[in-house]
XYZ file of C-alpha atoms in Angstrom:
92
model
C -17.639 6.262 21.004
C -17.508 10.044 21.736
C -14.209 9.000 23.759
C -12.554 7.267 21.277
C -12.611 10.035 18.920
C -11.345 12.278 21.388
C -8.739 9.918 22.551
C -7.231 9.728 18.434
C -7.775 13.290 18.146
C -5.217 13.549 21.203
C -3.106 11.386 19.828
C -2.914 13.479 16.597
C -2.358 16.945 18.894
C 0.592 14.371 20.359
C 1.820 13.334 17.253
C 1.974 16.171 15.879
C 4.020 17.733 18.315
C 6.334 15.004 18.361
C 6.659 15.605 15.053
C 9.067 17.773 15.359
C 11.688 14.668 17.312
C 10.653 11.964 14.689
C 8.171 12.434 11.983
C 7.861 8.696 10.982
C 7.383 7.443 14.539
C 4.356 9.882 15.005
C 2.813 8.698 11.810
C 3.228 5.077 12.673
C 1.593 6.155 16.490
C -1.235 7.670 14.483
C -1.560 4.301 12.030
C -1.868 2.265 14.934
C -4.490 4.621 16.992
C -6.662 4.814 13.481
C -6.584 1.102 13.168
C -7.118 0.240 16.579
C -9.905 2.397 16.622
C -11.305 1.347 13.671
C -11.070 -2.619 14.973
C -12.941 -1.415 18.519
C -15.771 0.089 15.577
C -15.973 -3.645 14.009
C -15.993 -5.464 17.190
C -18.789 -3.035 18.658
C -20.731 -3.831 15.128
C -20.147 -7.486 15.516
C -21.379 -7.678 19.022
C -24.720 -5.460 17.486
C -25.188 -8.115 14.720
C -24.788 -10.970 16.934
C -27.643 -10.032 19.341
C -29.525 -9.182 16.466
C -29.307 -12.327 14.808
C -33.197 -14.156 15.031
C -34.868 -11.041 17.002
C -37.466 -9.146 15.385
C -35.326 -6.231 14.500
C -32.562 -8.348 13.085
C -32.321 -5.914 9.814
C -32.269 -2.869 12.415
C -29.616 -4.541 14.259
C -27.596 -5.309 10.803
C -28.078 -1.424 9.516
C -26.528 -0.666 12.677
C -23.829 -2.604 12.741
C -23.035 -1.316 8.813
C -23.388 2.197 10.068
C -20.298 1.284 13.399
C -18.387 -0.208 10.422
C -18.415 2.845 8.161
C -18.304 5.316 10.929
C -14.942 3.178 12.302
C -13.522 3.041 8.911
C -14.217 7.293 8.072
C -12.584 7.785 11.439
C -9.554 5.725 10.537
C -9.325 7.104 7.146
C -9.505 10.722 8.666
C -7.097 10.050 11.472
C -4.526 8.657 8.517
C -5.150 11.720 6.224
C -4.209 14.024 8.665
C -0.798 11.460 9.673
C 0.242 12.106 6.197
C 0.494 16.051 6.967
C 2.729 16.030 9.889
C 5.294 16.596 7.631
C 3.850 19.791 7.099
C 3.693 20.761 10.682
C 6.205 23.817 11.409
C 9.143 22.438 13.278
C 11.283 24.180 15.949
């Protein structure tokens, strides 16, 4: 998960120096890293539920999968806020 993060946070540092050649494209770039890594969060929390369902643990296993989700979505949301500052990266 650790790698994930770092991977978007790269693609922000790339973003934002492409800023600079096309603002929009770099936003869209970062759009689609947020909300691929946000999907990768759900899919990882869907896999948790599923082999949770009927074991002994199963609320563990659901709290889990509700803490991916939110962690995924706070990621994406992050990612997206800082996508809608590009604009005020300085520009060469």
């Amino acid at each position: 998960m650790r790698t994930l993060y770092k991977t978007a946070l790269a693609t922000v540092a790339l973003s934002l120096a492409l800023a600079g050649c096309g603002k929009t494209e770099a936003q869209k770039e970062v759009d689609k890293q947020a909300d691929a890594i946000d999907k990768s969060y759900e899919a990882q929390a869907d896999v948790v539920e599923a082999l949770g369902t009927n074991a002994p643990d199963e609320e563990a296993a659901k709290q889990k999968a509700d803490a991916l989700r939110d962690k995924g979505e706070a990621i994406k949301d992050d990612l997206k806020d800082q996508a809608k500052h590009l604009d005020d990266a300085p520009k060469k």
